[in-house]
Amino acid sequence: MNTLWITAEEALAKLGSKRQTLYANVSRGRIRAKPDPADPRRSLYQADDVHRLAERHAGRRQAAVVAAETIRWGEPVLPTTISSIAGGQLSYRGSNAIELATTATLEEVAALLWLTQAAVVVPARDPGSSQSRLATTFTLLAGRIEADLPALGRRPAILKAEAAEVLATVAAGLAPSRENVPLHERLAHGWERPEAAEPIRRCLVLTAEHELNVSAFAARVTASSGAALSAATLSGLATLTGPRHGGAWLSVTRLAEQAAVGGVREAIRTMLSSDGVVRAFGHRLYPDGDPRAKAIMSSFDVPPLYAALAEAGEELLGEPANLDFSLAALAAAYDLPDDAPMVIFALARTVGWLAHAMEQVVSGDLIRPRAHYAGS
């Protein structure tokens, strides 16, 4: 028999599929077939077609396994030139974020991440809302989405100008002010804590961007559909509010409250027993400690309770305090409002979401993973 043609049994063995699937591939023209000269009731199948389809299926299975592992928590799944985390260090466009935080403002970081010529200008606005700052921001962003143009098909310079407008919208909600001063000063003055301006500035710089975190991914998915930059930002903001992301600082304040009553060691032990994790300490991407937290807490006098918690956490868990801990410690040090950590985080991260959204739009790629049906 000519080896270019194989039997159904041989084809099924190569494909690892059912006979009905083999017949379906024949009917769709993916596999050529002809009657078996030795038995006209049977068919033979083109070996090259079978091998090609088998390799394609094997590749898909391997890719599915890799993608499933990656999307749970793994290596970056999208290429980016915005930021990187390597060797325990965070870089923005190749510049060390910790070094940037010694002098840079959030507006200057926006210029770096968006690749603009000068620091981004954010006009002061005060919508005079009676809602919380976060609720006001959701409302303002939602109000923009219907009027804003889709991002796809527009030149980068136009997108950068619109990104500045979106940032100003977010700032109006999170840092309302009538003074055209840097964003960190708007927050400090709005909270009547001008002495907190410097550590807030450092927080804003160090929380502006952090590679492909879940809120950045959400913003990129939205942007990949061609939606407006305001829509991508709203997606990022909604994702940030989750307790496993931007809302993680709440568990830190809860830990501090328990420590004030029963002691730091008992508070850590209790949270570890009830939650199985103490989110105030450690970060997977920084095995030797989160450098952002260290840089932030070096800019103010850490309250004694938080200092004791940080020391006990490293002793009991082997993990240094992380970014969420530092934001909660900052709020406690200056007696800021309860939602201050989220406000700081959201305002800063807006800069990163917009950078990711614009990069995704320019790439022209649609982010559309496939699902593996696991039902009965």
Coordinates of C-alpha atoms in Angstrom, one line a residue:
M1 CA 0.0 0.0 0.0
N2 CA 1.2 3.5 -0.7
T3 CA 2.5 5.0 2.6
L4 CA 1.1 8.4 1.6
W5 CA -2.3 7.0 2.5
I6 CA -3.2 5.4 5.8
T7 CA -6.1 3.5 7.2
A8 CA -8.8 5.0 9.5
E9 CA -7.3 3.1 12.5
E10 CA -3.9 4.6 11.8
A11 CA -5.4 8.1 11.4
L12 CA -7.3 7.8 14.6
A13 CA -4.2 6.7 16.5
K14 CA -2.3 9.8 15.2
L15 CA -5.1 12.2 15.9
G16 CA -6.2 10.8 19.2
S17 CA -9.8 11.5 18.3
K18 CA -13.1 9.8 17.7
R19 CA -14.1 8.4 14.3
Q20 CA -16.9 11.0 14.0
T21 CA -14.2 13.7 14.3
L22 CA -12.2 12.1 11.6
Y23 CA -15.2 12.1 9.3
A24 CA -15.9 15.8 10.2
N25 CA -12.4 16.8 9.2
V26 CA -12.8 15.0 5.9
S27 CA -16.1 16.7 5.2
R28 CA -14.5 20.1 6.0
G29 CA -11.6 19.5 3.6
R30 CA -9.0 19.3 6.3
I31 CA -8.1 15.7 5.5
R32 CA -8.2 14.2 2.0
A33 CA -9.7 10.7 1.6
K34 CA -10.2 8.1 -1.1
P35 CA -11.7 4.6 -1.4
D36 CA -9.3 1.7 -0.3
P37 CA -8.5 -0.2 -3.6
A38 CA -8.4 -3.4 -1.5
D39 CA -11.9 -2.8 0.0
P40 CA -14.1 -0.2 -1.6
R41 CA -16.3 -0.2 1.6
R42 CA -13.3 1.4 3.5
S43 CA -11.4 4.6 3.0
L44 CA -7.8 5.7 3.1
Y45 CA -6.6 9.1 4.5
Q46 CA -3.8 11.3 3.3
A47 CA -1.0 10.9 5.8
D48 CA 0.4 14.4 5.4
D49 CA -3.0 15.9 6.2
V50 CA -3.4 13.7 9.3
H51 CA 0.1 14.5 10.5
R52 CA -0.4 18.2 10.1
L53 CA -3.7 18.2 11.9
A54 CA -2.3 16.1 14.7
E55 CA 0.6 18.5 15.2
R56 CA -1.7 21.4 15.3
H57 CA -3.9 19.8 17.9
A58 CA -0.8 18.9 20.0
G59 CA 0.3 22.5 19.8
R60 CA -3.1 23.7 20.9
R61 CA -3.1 21.4 23.9
Q62 CA 0.3 22.5 24.9
A63 CA -0.6 26.2 24.5
A64 CA -3.8 25.6 26.5
V65 CA -1.8 24.1 29.4
V66 CA 0.7 27.0 29.3
A67 CA -2.0 29.6 29.1
A68 CA -4.0 28.1 32.0
E69 CA -0.9 28.0 34.2
T70 CA 0.1 31.6 33.2
I71 CA -3.3 33.2 33.8
R72 CA -3.5 31.8 37.3
W73 CA -0.2 33.4 38.4
G74 CA 2.8 33.3 36.2
E75 CA 5.1 35.0 33.8
P76 CA 3.8 38.0 31.8
V77 CA 1.5 36.9 29.0
L78 CA 1.7 40.1 27.0
P79 CA 4.8 42.0 25.7
T80 CA 5.2 45.5 27.1
T81 CA 7.9 48.2 27.2
I82 CA 6.2 50.1 30.1
S83 CA 7.6 48.5 33.2
S84 CA 9.5 45.5 34.3
I85 CA 10.2 43.6 37.6
A86 CA 13.5 41.8 37.6
G87 CA 16.0 40.9 40.3
G88 CA 13.7 42.4 43.0
Q89 CA 13.7 45.8 41.3
L90 CA 10.9 47.7 39.6
S91 CA 11.7 49.8 36.5
Y92 CA 9.6 52.3 34.5
R93 CA 10.8 52.4 30.9
G94 CA 14.2 51.2 32.1
S95 CA 14.5 53.7 34.9
N96 CA 14.6 52.5 38.5
A97 CA 11.3 53.3 40.2
I98 CA 12.8 53.7 43.6
E99 CA 15.3 56.3 42.3
L100 CA 12.6 58.1 40.4
A101 CA 10.5 58.3 43.6
T102 CA 13.2 60.5 45.4
T103 CA 12.2 63.5 43.3
A104 CA 9.7 62.8 40.6
T105 CA 6.0 63.7 40.7
L106 CA 3.2 61.6 39.4
E107 CA 2.8 64.0 36.5
E108 CA 6.4 63.5 35.5
V109 CA 6.0 59.7 35.8
A110 CA 3.0 60.0 33.5
A111 CA 5.2 61.7 30.9
L112 CA 7.7 58.9 31.2
L113 CA 5.2 56.1 30.9
W114 CA 3.2 57.8 28.1
L115 CA 6.3 58.9 26.2
T116 CA 5.3 62.6 26.1
Q117 CA 7.7 65.5 25.8
A118 CA 7.0 67.2 29.1
A119 CA 5.3 66.5 32.4
V120 CA 1.5 65.9 32.0
V121 CA -0.6 68.9 32.9
V122 CA -3.6 68.0 35.1
P123 CA -6.0 71.0 35.5
A124 CA -7.5 71.4 38.9
R125 CA -11.2 70.6 39.2
D126 CA -13.7 70.3 42.0
P127 CA -17.1 68.8 41.1
G128 CA -18.4 69.5 44.5
S129 CA -19.9 66.0 44.9
S130 CA -21.5 64.8 48.1
Q131 CA -20.5 61.2 47.3
S132 CA -17.3 59.5 48.5
R133 CA -14.2 60.2 46.4
L134 CA -14.3 56.8 44.9
A135 CA -18.0 56.9 44.0
T136 CA -17.6 60.3 42.5
T137 CA -14.8 59.0 40.3
F138 CA -16.9 56.1 39.1
T139 CA -19.6 58.5 38.2
L140 CA -17.3 60.9 36.3
L141 CA -15.7 58.2 34.3
A142 CA -19.0 56.6 33.4
G143 CA -20.2 60.0 32.2
R144 CA -17.3 60.3 29.8
I145 CA -17.6 56.9 28.2
E146 CA -20.6 57.5 25.9
A147 CA -19.2 60.8 24.6
D148 CA -15.6 59.7 24.2
L149 CA -14.5 58.3 20.9
P150 CA -13.3 54.7 20.5
A151 CA -9.5 54.5 20.9
L152 CA -8.9 52.2 17.9
G153 CA -7.7 53.9 14.7
R154 CA -6.5 57.2 16.4
R155 CA -3.0 58.5 16.3
P156 CA -0.8 58.1 19.5
A157 CA -0.5 61.9 19.9
I158 CA -4.3 62.2 20.0
L159 CA -4.5 59.3 22.5
K160 CA -2.0 60.9 24.8
A161 CA -3.9 64.2 24.9
E162 CA -7.1 62.3 25.7
A163 CA -5.2 60.3 28.4
A164 CA -4.4 63.6 30.1
E165 CA -8.1 64.5 30.0
V166 CA -9.0 61.1 31.5
L167 CA -6.4 61.6 34.3
A168 CA -7.9 65.0 35.0
T169 CA -11.3 63.4 35.3
V170 CA -10.0 60.9 37.8
A171 CA -8.2 63.6 39.7
A172 CA -11.4 65.6 39.9
G173 CA -13.0 62.7 41.8
L174 CA -10.1 61.5 43.9
A175 CA -8.2 64.8 44.5
P176 CA -10.7 67.6 44.0
S177 CA -9.1 71.0 44.2
R178 CA -9.3 74.5 42.8
E179 CA -5.5 75.0 43.0
N180 CA -3.3 74.1 40.1
V181 CA -0.7 72.4 42.2
P182 CA 0.9 68.9 41.9
L183 CA -1.5 66.0 42.6
H184 CA 0.3 65.0 45.8
E185 CA -0.2 68.5 47.2
R186 CA -3.9 68.4 46.2
L187 CA -4.4 65.3 48.2
A188 CA -2.4 66.5 51.2
H189 CA -4.2 69.9 51.3
G190 CA -7.6 68.3 50.7
W191 CA -7.1 66.1 53.7
E192 CA -5.7 69.1 55.7
R193 CA -2.4 67.4 56.2
P194 CA 0.1 69.5 54.2
E195 CA 2.9 67.8 56.1
A196 CA 2.0 64.5 54.4
A197 CA 2.6 65.9 50.9
E198 CA 6.1 64.4 50.5
P199 CA 5.4 60.8 51.5
I200 CA 2.2 61.0 49.4
R201 CA 4.3 62.1 46.4
R202 CA 6.5 59.1 46.9
C203 CA 3.5 56.8 47.2
L204 CA 2.0 58.1 44.0
V205 CA 5.2 57.5 42.1
L206 CA 5.8 54.0 43.4
T207 CA 2.2 52.8 42.9
A208 CA 1.8 54.3 39.4
E209 CA 2.7 51.1 37.6
H210 CA 3.4 47.4 38.3
E211 CA 3.7 45.4 35.1
L212 CA 0.7 43.2 34.2
N213 CA -1.3 43.2 37.4
V214 CA -4.9 42.3 37.3
S215 CA -6.2 45.8 37.0
A216 CA -3.7 46.6 34.2
F217 CA -4.8 43.4 32.4
A218 CA -8.4 44.4 32.8
A219 CA -7.6 47.8 31.3
R220 CA -5.8 46.2 28.4
V221 CA -8.6 43.8 27.6
T222 CA -11.1 46.7 27.5
A223 CA -8.7 48.7 25.3
S224 CA -8.1 45.8 23.0
S225 CA -11.8 45.9 22.1
G226 CA -11.3 49.5 20.8
A227 CA -13.2 51.0 23.6
A228 CA -12.5 54.6 24.8
L229 CA -9.6 55.2 27.2
S230 CA -12.1 56.3 29.8
A231 CA -13.7 52.8 29.6
A232 CA -10.4 51.1 30.0
T233 CA -9.7 53.2 33.0
L234 CA -13.0 52.4 34.5
S235 CA -12.3 48.7 34.1
G236 CA -9.0 49.1 35.9
L237 CA -10.6 51.1 38.7
A238 CA -13.3 48.5 39.2
T239 CA -10.8 45.7 39.4
L240 CA -8.6 47.6 41.8
T241 CA -11.3 47.6 44.4
G242 CA -11.0 43.9 45.0
P243 CA -9.7 42.7 48.4
R244 CA -6.9 40.8 46.7
H245 CA -5.7 43.9 44.8
G246 CA -6.1 47.5 45.8
G247 CA -8.4 46.7 48.7
A248 CA -5.7 44.6 50.4
W249 CA -4.9 47.5 52.7
L250 CA -8.2 46.9 54.6
S251 CA -6.8 43.6 56.0
V252 CA -3.7 45.6 57.2
T253 CA -5.9 48.0 59.1
R254 CA -7.9 45.1 60.5
L255 CA -4.6 43.5 61.6
A256 CA -3.5 46.7 63.3
E257 CA -6.8 47.0 65.1
Q258 CA -6.4 43.4 66.4
A259 CA -2.8 44.1 67.4
A260 CA -3.9 47.2 69.4
V261 CA -6.1 45.0 71.5
G262 CA -4.3 41.6 71.8
G263 CA -0.7 42.3 70.8
V264 CA 1.1 42.1 67.5
R265 CA 2.1 38.4 67.7
E266 CA -1.4 37.2 68.6
A267 CA -2.9 39.4 65.9
I268 CA -0.7 37.8 63.2
R269 CA -1.3 34.3 64.6
T270 CA -5.1 34.9 64.6
M271 CA -5.2 36.2 61.0
L272 CA -3.0 33.4 59.8
S273 CA -5.3 30.8 61.5
S274 CA -8.5 32.4 60.2
D275 CA -7.5 33.6 56.7
G276 CA -4.6 31.3 56.0
V277 CA -2.6 34.3 54.8
V278 CA -1.5 37.7 56.2
R279 CA -1.7 40.1 53.3
A280 CA 0.4 42.7 55.0
F281 CA 3.6 40.8 54.4
G282 CA 5.5 39.4 51.4
H283 CA 5.1 39.7 47.6
R284 CA 5.6 36.9 45.1
L285 CA 7.6 39.1 42.8
Y286 CA 9.9 40.3 45.5
P287 CA 11.3 37.3 47.4
D288 CA 13.7 39.6 49.3
G289 CA 11.1 42.1 50.2
D290 CA 9.0 44.8 48.4
P291 CA 11.4 47.7 47.7
R292 CA 8.4 50.1 47.3
A293 CA 7.3 49.5 50.9
K294 CA 10.8 50.2 52.2
A295 CA 11.1 53.4 50.2
I296 CA 7.7 54.7 51.3
M297 CA 8.2 53.9 55.0
S298 CA 11.6 55.6 55.0
S299 CA 9.8 58.9 54.2
F300 CA 7.8 59.3 57.4
D301 CA 7.9 58.2 61.0
V302 CA 6.1 54.8 61.1
P303 CA 3.7 54.6 64.1
P304 CA 5.0 52.4 66.9
L305 CA 2.2 49.8 66.4
Y306 CA 3.0 49.4 62.7
A307 CA 6.7 49.3 63.4
A308 CA 6.1 46.5 65.9
L309 CA 3.9 44.6 63.4
A310 CA 6.5 44.9 60.7
E311 CA 9.2 43.5 63.0
A312 CA 6.9 40.6 64.2
G313 CA 5.7 39.8 60.7
E314 CA 9.3 39.4 59.4
E315 CA 10.2 37.3 62.5
L316 CA 7.1 35.0 62.4
L317 CA 6.5 34.7 58.7
G318 CA 9.9 35.4 57.2
E319 CA 8.3 38.1 55.0
P320 CA 8.9 41.9 55.2
A321 CA 6.1 44.4 55.1
N322 CA 4.7 45.0 51.6
L323 CA 3.1 48.0 49.7
D324 CA -0.3 47.5 51.2
F325 CA 1.2 47.7 54.7
S326 CA 3.1 50.9 53.8
L327 CA 0.0 52.6 52.6
A328 CA -2.0 51.7 55.7
A329 CA 1.0 52.8 57.9
L330 CA 1.1 56.2 56.0
A331 CA -2.6 56.7 56.6
A332 CA -2.2 55.9 60.3
A333 CA 0.9 58.1 60.7
Y334 CA -1.0 61.2 59.4
D335 CA -4.5 60.3 60.5
L336 CA -5.8 60.3 57.0
P337 CA -9.3 59.3 56.1
D338 CA -10.2 55.6 56.0
D339 CA -10.2 55.5 52.3
A340 CA -6.9 57.3 51.8
P341 CA -4.9 54.3 50.8
M342 CA -7.4 53.4 48.0
V343 CA -7.5 57.0 46.9
I344 CA -3.8 57.2 46.6
F345 CA -3.5 53.8 44.9
A346 CA -6.3 54.5 42.4
L347 CA -5.0 58.0 41.4
A348 CA -1.5 56.7 40.9
R349 CA -2.5 53.6 39.0
T350 CA -4.6 55.5 36.6
V351 CA -1.4 56.6 35.0
G352 CA -0.3 53.0 34.5
W353 CA -3.7 51.9 33.2
L354 CA -3.7 54.6 30.6
A355 CA -0.2 53.6 29.5
H356 CA -1.2 50.0 29.1
A357 CA -4.4 51.0 27.3
M358 CA -2.5 53.1 24.8
E359 CA 0.1 50.4 24.2
Q360 CA -2.6 47.8 23.6
V361 CA -4.5 50.1 21.2
V362 CA -1.3 50.7 19.2
S363 CA -0.6 47.0 19.0
G364 CA -3.9 46.5 17.3
D365 CA -4.3 43.1 19.0
L366 CA -7.6 41.8 20.4
I367 CA -7.2 39.9 23.7
R368 CA -9.5 37.0 23.3
P369 CA -8.5 33.8 25.2
R370 CA -10.4 30.6 24.6
A371 CA -12.2 28.7 27.3
H372 CA -11.8 25.0 28.1
Y373 CA -15.2 23.5 28.8
A374 CA -15.0 21.4 32.0
G375 CA -18.7 20.6 32.5
S376 CA -20.4 17.3 32.1

